[in-house]
PDB file of C-alpha atoms and ligand atoms in Angstrom:
ATOM      1  CA  MET L   1      66.241  99.817 118.643  1.00 88.00           C
ATOM      2  CA  THR L   2      68.832  96.962 117.313  1.00 97.00           C
ATOM      3  CA  VAL L   3      67.430  94.657 114.888  1.00 98.00           C
ATOM      4  CA  LYS L   4      68.375  91.213 116.036  1.00 98.00           C
ATOM      5  CA  ILE L   5      69.387  89.056 113.283  1.00 99.00           C
ATOM      6  CA  ALA L   6      69.745  85.202 112.744  1.00 99.00           C
ATOM      7  CA  VAL L   7      71.368  83.472 109.299  1.00 99.00           C
ATOM      8  CA  LEU L   8      70.595  80.096 108.321  1.00 98.00           C
ATOM      9  CA  VAL L   9      73.637  78.597 106.522  1.00 98.00           C
ATOM     10  CA  SER L  10      74.682  75.263 104.916  1.00 98.00           C
ATOM     11  CA  GLY L  11      78.178  76.209 103.549  1.00 98.00           C
ATOM     12  CA  ARG L  12      80.557  78.596 102.608  1.00 98.00           C
ATOM     13  CA  GLY L  13      79.009  81.663 103.962  1.00 98.00           C
ATOM     14  CA  SER L  14      80.353  84.538 101.572  1.00 98.00           C
ATOM     15  CA  ASN L  15      76.806  86.119 101.783  1.00 98.00           C
ATOM     16  CA  LEU L  16      77.101  85.821 105.616  1.00 99.00           C
ATOM     17  CA  GLN L  17      80.269  87.613 105.567  1.00 99.00           C
ATOM     18  CA  ALA L  18      79.257  90.454 103.177  1.00 99.00           C
ATOM     19  CA  ILE L  19      76.566  91.119 105.748  1.00 99.00           C
ATOM     20  CA  ILE L  20      78.863  90.708 108.707  1.00 98.00           C
ATOM     21  CA  GLU L  21      81.008  93.231 107.025  1.00 98.00           C
ATOM     22  CA  GLY L  22      78.117  95.698 106.241  1.00 98.00           C
ATOM     23  CA  ILE L  23      77.305  95.708 109.888  1.00 98.00           C
ATOM     24  CA  GLU L  24      80.831  96.192 110.962  1.00 98.00           C
ATOM     25  CA  LYS L  25      81.544  99.096 108.504  1.00 98.00           C
ATOM     26  CA  GLY L  26      78.228 100.863 109.553  1.00 98.00           C
ATOM     27  CA  TYR L  27      76.593 100.444 106.218  1.00 98.00           C
ATOM     28  CA  ILE L  28      73.757  98.750 108.105  1.00 98.00           C
ATOM     29  CA  ARG L  29      73.247 100.363 111.396  1.00 98.00           C
ATOM     30  CA  ASN L  30      71.085  99.314 114.340  1.00 98.00           C
ATOM     31  CA  ALA L  31      71.343  95.760 113.586  1.00 98.00           C
ATOM     32  CA  ALA L  32      73.457  93.076 114.968  1.00 98.00           C
ATOM     33  CA  ILE L  33      73.735  89.179 114.052  1.00 98.00           C
ATOM     34  CA  HIS L  34      72.904  87.187 117.054  1.00 98.00           C
ATOM     35  CA  VAL L  35      73.225  83.721 115.760  1.00 99.00           C
ATOM     36  CA  VAL L  36      74.345  81.614 112.814  1.00 99.00           C
ATOM     37  CA  ILE L  37      72.669  78.332 112.304  1.00 99.00           C
ATOM     38  CA  SER L  38      73.865  75.405 110.163  1.00 98.00           C
ATOM     39  CA  ASN L  39      72.615  72.056 109.236  1.00 98.00           C
ATOM     40  CA  LYS L  40      76.147  70.985 108.485  1.00 98.00           C
ATOM     41  CA  ALA L  41      78.915  70.782 111.065  1.00 98.00           C
ATOM     42  CA  ASP L  42      81.462  71.678 108.877  1.00 98.00           C
ATOM     43  CA  ALA L  43      80.021  74.796 107.192  1.00 98.00           C
ATOM     44  CA  TYR L  44      82.829  77.151 106.900  1.00 98.00           C
ATOM     45  CA  ALA L  45      80.079  79.909 107.678  1.00 98.00           C
ATOM     46  CA  LEU L  46      80.188  78.694 111.344  1.00 98.00           C
ATOM     47  CA  GLU L  47      83.690  79.485 111.411  1.00 98.00           C
ATOM     48  CA  ARG L  48      83.322  82.847 109.921  1.00 98.00           C
ATOM     49  CA  ALA L  49      80.688  83.553 112.743  1.00 98.00           C
ATOM     50  CA  ARG L  50      82.997  82.426 115.378  1.00 98.00           C
ATOM     51  CA  ASN L  51      85.659  84.649 113.968  1.00 98.00           C
ATOM     52  CA  HIS L  52      83.243  87.741 114.386  1.00 98.00           C
ATOM     53  CA  GLY L  53      82.221  86.597 118.064  1.00 98.00           C
ATOM     54  CA  ILE L  54      78.875  85.623 116.734  1.00 98.00           C
ATOM     55  CA  SER L  55      77.075  82.291 118.340  1.00 98.00           C
ATOM     56  CA  ALA L  56      77.491  79.474 115.851  1.00 98.00           C
ATOM     57  CA  VAL L  57      74.998  76.523 116.324  1.00 98.00           C
ATOM     58  CA  PHE L  58      75.014  73.160 114.550  1.00 98.00           C
ATOM     59  CA  LEU L  59      71.663  71.520 114.513  1.00 98.00           C
ATOM     60  CA  ASP L  60      72.220  67.775 113.253  1.00 98.00           C
ATOM     61  CA  PRO L  61      69.203  66.985 111.232  1.00 97.00           C
ATOM     62  CA  LYS L  62      70.002  63.448 111.857  1.00 97.00           C
ATOM     63  CA  GLU L  63      68.884  63.706 115.596  1.00 98.00           C
ATOM     64  CA  TYR L  64      65.275  64.867 114.695  1.00 96.00           C
ATOM     65  CA  ASP L  65      62.265  64.144 112.408  1.00 95.00           C
ATOM     66  CA  ARG L  66      61.101  66.876 110.226  1.00 91.00           C
ATOM     67  CA  ALA L  67      59.006  68.674 112.470  1.00 93.00           C
ATOM     68  CA  GLY L  68      61.389  68.204 115.448  1.00 96.00           C
ATOM     69  CA  TYR L  69      64.164  69.922 113.433  1.00 97.00           C
ATOM     70  CA  ASP L  70      62.062  72.963 112.678  1.00 96.00           C
ATOM     71  CA  ARG L  71      60.986  73.462 116.366  1.00 97.00           C
ATOM     72  CA  ALA L  72      64.840  72.899 117.160  1.00 98.00           C
ATOM     73  CA  ILE L  73      65.705  75.764 114.841  1.00 98.00           C
ATOM     74  CA  LEU L  74      62.630  77.971 116.129  1.00 98.00           C
ATOM     75  CA  ASN L  75      63.809  77.402 119.720  1.00 98.00           C
ATOM     76  CA  VAL L  76      67.361  78.671 119.097  1.00 98.00           C
ATOM     77  CA  LEU L  77      65.670  81.755 117.256  1.00 98.00           C
ATOM     78  CA  LYS L  78      63.371  82.525 120.140  1.00 98.00           C
ATOM     79  CA  GLN L  79      66.349  81.857 122.552  1.00 98.00           C
ATOM     80  CA  TYR L  80      68.178  84.648 120.582  1.00 98.00           C
ATOM     81  CA  ASP L  81      64.879  86.993 120.693  1.00 98.00           C
ATOM     82  CA  THR L  82      65.164  86.978 116.290  1.00 98.00           C
ATOM     83  CA  ASP L  83      63.468  89.649 114.699  1.00 98.00           C
ATOM     84  CA  LEU L  84      64.850  89.017 111.378  1.00 98.00           C
ATOM     85  CA  LEU L  85      65.903  85.596 109.633  1.00 98.00           C
ATOM     86  CA  LEU L  86      68.032  85.458 106.686  1.00 99.00           C
ATOM     87  CA  LEU L  87      68.770  82.564 104.428  1.00 98.00           C
ATOM     88  CA  ALA L  88      72.410  82.623 103.229  1.00 98.00           C
ATOM     89  CA  GLY L  89      72.988  79.530 101.230  1.00 98.00           C
ATOM     90  CA  TYR L  90      70.697  77.261 103.482  1.00 98.00           C
ATOM     91  CA  PHE L  91      70.194  74.177 101.433  1.00 95.00           C
ATOM     92  CA  ARG L  92      67.206  72.536 103.206  1.00 95.00           C
ATOM     93  CA  PRO L  93      63.484  72.886 102.708  1.00 93.00           C
ATOM     94  CA  LEU L  94      61.978  74.841 105.729  1.00 94.00           C
ATOM     95  CA  GLY L  95      58.843  73.801 107.490  1.00 93.00           C
ATOM     96  CA  ASN L  96      55.662  75.983 107.187  1.00 94.00           C
ATOM     97  CA  GLU L  97      55.807  77.075 110.747  1.00 95.00           C
ATOM     98  CA  ILE L  98      58.927  78.693 110.564  1.00 97.00           C
ATOM     99  CA  ILE L  99      57.762  80.542 107.644  1.00 97.00           C
ATOM    100  CA  GLU L 100      54.538  81.367 109.280  1.00 97.00           C
ATOM    101  CA  VAL L 101      56.302  82.769 112.305  1.00 97.00           C
ATOM    102  CA  TYR L 102      58.751  84.917 110.423  1.00 98.00           C
ATOM    103  CA  LYS L 103      56.224  85.787 107.494  1.00 96.00           C
ATOM    104  CA  ASN L 104      57.403  89.161 106.186  1.00 98.00           C
ATOM    105  CA  ARG L 105      60.646  89.009 108.216  1.00 98.00           C
ATOM    106  CA  MET L 106      62.463  86.264 106.310  1.00 98.00           C
ATOM    107  CA  LEU L 107      64.923  86.962 103.471  1.00 98.00           C
ATOM    108  CA  ASN L 108      66.678  84.718 100.860  1.00 98.00           C
ATOM    109  CA  ILE L 109      69.320  85.506  98.224  1.00 98.00           C
ATOM    110  CA  HIS L 110      68.618  83.391  94.935  1.00 98.00           C
ATOM    111  CA  PRO L 111      71.634  83.296  92.121  1.00 98.00           C
ATOM    112  CA  SER L 112      69.054  83.827  89.188  1.00 98.00           C
ATOM    113  CA  LEU L 113      66.819  86.446  88.006  1.00 98.00           C
ATOM    114  CA  LEU L 114      63.545  85.242  89.505  1.00 98.00           C
ATOM    115  CA  PRO L 115      61.178  83.535  88.552  1.00 98.00           C
ATOM    116  CA  ALA L 116      63.512  82.230  86.120  1.00 98.00           C
ATOM    117  CA  PHE L 117      65.660  79.249  87.357  1.00 98.00           C
ATOM    118  CA  LYS L 118      64.185  78.295  90.800  1.00 98.00           C
ATOM    119  CA  GLY L 119      65.818  75.671  92.873  1.00 97.00           C
ATOM    120  CA  LEU L 120      69.137  74.224  93.044  1.00 96.00           C
ATOM    121  CA  HIS L 121      72.142  75.001  90.761  1.00 98.00           C
ATOM    122  CA  ALA L 122      70.435  78.184  89.279  1.00 98.00           C
ATOM    123  CA  GLN L 123      73.431  79.537  87.640  1.00 98.00           C
ATOM    124  CA  LYS L 124      74.198  76.281  85.872  1.00 98.00           C
ATOM    125  CA  GLN L 125      70.543  76.279  84.614  1.00 98.00           C
ATOM    126  CA  ALA L 126      70.850  79.724  83.152  1.00 98.00           C
ATOM    127  CA  PHE L 127      74.263  78.905  81.320  1.00 98.00           C
ATOM    128  CA  GLU L 128      72.896  75.699  80.135  1.00 98.00           C
ATOM    129  CA  TYR L 129      69.692  77.191  79.035  1.00 98.00           C
ATOM    130  CA  GLY L 130      71.906  79.719  76.965  1.00 98.00           C
ATOM    131  CA  ALA L 131      70.388  82.709  78.774  1.00 98.00           C
ATOM    132  CA  LYS L 132      72.170  85.923  77.634  1.00 98.00           C
ATOM    133  CA  VAL L 133      71.478  87.563  81.069  1.00 98.00           C
ATOM    134  CA  ALA L 134      71.787  86.130  84.481  1.00 98.00           C
ATOM    135  CA  GLY L 135      71.746  87.702  87.862  1.00 98.00           C
ATOM    136  CA  CYS L 136      70.633  87.452  91.449  1.00 99.00           C
ATOM    137  CA  THR L 137      67.443  88.371  93.783  1.00 98.00           C
ATOM    138  CA  VAL L 138      67.164  89.148  97.268  1.00 99.00           C
ATOM    139  CA  HIS L 139      63.330  88.314  98.050  1.00 98.00           C
ATOM    140  CA  PHE L 140      60.988  87.656 100.881  1.00 98.00           C
ATOM    141  CA  VAL L 141      60.430  84.032 101.919  1.00 98.00           C
ATOM    142  CA  ASP L 142      56.933  82.405 101.437  1.00 97.00           C
ATOM    143  CA  GLU L 143      55.832  78.716 101.366  1.00 96.00           C
ATOM    144  CA  GLY L 144      56.547  78.292  97.711  1.00 96.00           C
ATOM    145  CA  LEU L 145      60.058  77.686  96.125  1.00 95.00           C
ATOM    146  CA  ASP L 146      61.954  80.712  95.569  1.00 96.00           C
ATOM    147  CA  SER L 147      58.612  82.639  95.028  1.00 97.00           C
ATOM    148  CA  GLY L 148      58.113  85.445  98.007  1.00 98.00           C
ATOM    149  CA  PRO L 149      57.994  89.093  96.697  1.00 98.00           C
ATOM    150  CA  ILE L 150      60.948  90.357  95.166  1.00 98.00           C
ATOM    151  CA  ILE L 151      63.157  93.066  97.068  1.00 98.00           C
ATOM    152  CA  ILE L 152      66.136  93.786  94.596  1.00 98.00           C
ATOM    153  CA  GLN L 153      67.460  92.031  91.609  1.00 98.00           C
ATOM    154  CA  LYS L 154      70.881  92.594  89.854  1.00 98.00           C
ATOM    155  CA  CYS L 155      71.669  91.661  86.237  1.00 98.00           C
ATOM    156  CA  VAL L 156      74.674  90.106  85.029  1.00 98.00           C
ATOM    157  CA  PRO L 157      75.552  89.481  81.247  1.00 98.00           C
ATOM    158  CA  VAL L 158      76.469  86.085  80.211  1.00 98.00           C
ATOM    159  CA  LEU L 159      79.609  86.922  78.179  1.00 98.00           C
ATOM    160  CA  PRO L 160      80.784  84.671  75.006  1.00 97.00           C
ATOM    161  CA  GLU L 161      83.484  83.409  76.875  1.00 98.00           C
ATOM    162  CA  ASP L 162      82.039  82.560  80.170  1.00 98.00           C
ATOM    163  CA  THR L 163      82.217  79.346  81.602  1.00 98.00           C
ATOM    164  CA  GLU L 164      79.681  78.323  84.271  1.00 98.00           C
ATOM    165  CA  GLU L 165      82.149  78.984  86.924  1.00 98.00           C
ATOM    166  CA  THR L 166      82.976  82.436  85.731  1.00 98.00           C
ATOM    167  CA  LEU L 167      79.477  83.321  85.591  1.00 98.00           C
ATOM    168  CA  THR L 168      78.900  81.973  88.977  1.00 98.00           C
ATOM    169  CA  GLU L 169      81.501  84.067  90.294  1.00 98.00           C
ATOM    170  CA  ARG L 170      80.508  87.320  88.753  1.00 98.00           C
ATOM    171  CA  ILE L 171      76.999  86.607  90.097  1.00 98.00           C
ATOM    172  CA  LEU L 172      78.349  86.027  93.493  1.00 98.00           C
ATOM    173  CA  GLU L 173      80.015  89.367  93.390  1.00 98.00           C
ATOM    174  CA  GLN L 174      76.786  91.203  92.850  1.00 99.00           C
ATOM    175  CA  GLU L 175      74.971  88.779  95.606  1.00 99.00           C
ATOM    176  CA  HIS L 176      77.628  90.546  97.875  1.00 99.00           C
ATOM    177  CA  ILE L 177      76.209  93.945  97.141  1.00 99.00           C
ATOM    178  CA  ILE L 178      72.352  93.556  97.094  1.00 99.00           C
ATOM    179  CA  TYR L 179      71.891  91.223  99.886  1.00 99.00           C
ATOM    180  CA  PRO L 180      73.479  93.891 102.532  1.00 99.00           C
ATOM    181  CA  GLU L 181      71.647  96.456 100.658  1.00 98.00           C
ATOM    182  CA  ALA L 182      68.412  94.634 101.192  1.00 99.00           C
ATOM    183  CA  VAL L 183      68.846  94.023 104.720  1.00 99.00           C
ATOM    184  CA  ARG L 184      69.886  97.647 105.300  1.00 98.00           C
ATOM    185  CA  LEU L 185      66.467  98.656 103.537  1.00 98.00           C
ATOM    186  CA  PHE L 186      64.742  96.017 105.916  1.00 98.00           C
ATOM    187  CA  VAL L 187      66.399  97.294 108.915  1.00 98.00           C
ATOM    188  CA  GLU L 188      65.592 100.844 108.065  1.00 98.00           C
ATOM    189  CA  GLY L 189      61.928 100.140 107.872  1.00 98.00           C
ATOM    190  CA  LYS L 190      61.990 101.017 104.113  1.00 98.00           C
ATOM    191  CA  LEU L 191      60.268  97.772 102.602  1.00 98.00           C
ATOM    192  CA  LYS L 192      56.568  97.632 102.158  1.00 98.00           C
ATOM    193  CA  ILE L 193      54.864  94.559 100.933  1.00 98.00           C
ATOM    194  CA  GLU L 194      51.746  95.170  98.663  1.00 98.00           C
ATOM    195  CA  GLY L 195      50.614  91.929  97.126  1.00 95.00           C
ATOM    196  CA  ARG L 196      53.533  90.716  95.323  1.00 97.00           C
ATOM    197  CA  ASN L 197      55.166  93.866  94.997  1.00 98.00           C
ATOM    198  CA  VAL L 198      57.693  95.729  97.275  1.00 98.00           C
ATOM    199  CA  VAL L 199      57.673  99.058  97.706  1.00 98.00           C
ATOM    200  CA  PHE L 200      60.462 101.300  98.769  1.00 98.00           C
ATOM    201  CA  LEU L 201      59.560 104.015 101.477  1.00 98.00           C
ATOM    202  CA  SER L 202      61.586 106.762 101.290  1.00 93.00           C
TER     203      SER L 202
HETATM  204  C1  GRF U 301      74.876  82.006  96.889  1.00 84.89           C
HETATM  205  O1  GRF U 301      75.154  81.551  95.431  1.00 84.89           O
HETATM  206  C2  GRF U 301      73.539  81.807  97.061  1.00 84.89           C
HETATM  207  O2  GRF U 301      72.797  82.711  96.252  1.00 84.89           O
HETATM  208  C3  GRF U 301      72.761  80.637  97.095  1.00 84.89           C
HETATM  209  O3  GRF U 301      73.563  79.794  97.636  1.00 84.89           O
HETATM  210  C4  GRF U 301      74.776  80.323  97.491  1.00 84.89           C
HETATM  211  C5  GRF U 301      75.468  80.641  98.760  1.00 84.89           C
HETATM  212  O4  GRF U 301      77.031  80.963  98.860  1.00 84.89           O
HETATM  213  N1  GRF U 301      71.599  80.680  97.651  1.00 84.89           N
HETATM  214  P1  GRF U 301      77.628  81.422 100.249  1.00 84.89           P
HETATM  215  O5  GRF U 301      77.352  80.340 101.162  1.00 84.89           O
HETATM  216  O6  GRF U 301      76.852  82.825 101.010  1.00 84.89           O
HETATM  217  O7  GRF U 301      79.012  81.582  99.931  1.00 84.89           O
END
């Protein structure tokens, strides 16, 4: 059985690209991205999707109220019979209905070692805080902000010569490794949620 994936994006889409390549190279088997949805018309992620023959949908937030926008997303997800929903640089709060419908089958990537530095500009937060270790996290999405059960984390040391930009770049390199890895584990049915803990089944 093929796991049908949808990805929500707002911008550049480098994590989307890493997952597309993971599928195309056979690292993630039995899965396909069926649709990429953006809240920004000019998101480069939409172009990346089209380049790989994936449906790219722009939903304009200006055309809906909050609840209507969520319903519009859910309609597209339903239309593509989505099994797994991925957030990959999606910078808009999600409504509870989507979170409820995709409970335990929605993942997000966040550029910090959660629960530190939730929310926007996590790399900047870590840099300015003077953290010696930064990193990234793939987690299940729940109702809270960047708060769902953690699947994989990767540490990135903050070097004395780092700027916010160089740190962000090195974190991103690790994101491109752990997001495809988490998707692969999900698709292979190897993730089991036990309370806050995600157990890896063999
Ligand atoms: C990444 O740093 C991701 O962790 C965060 O937003 C950024 C998205 O980058 N949630 P991209 O669009 O995947 O290139």
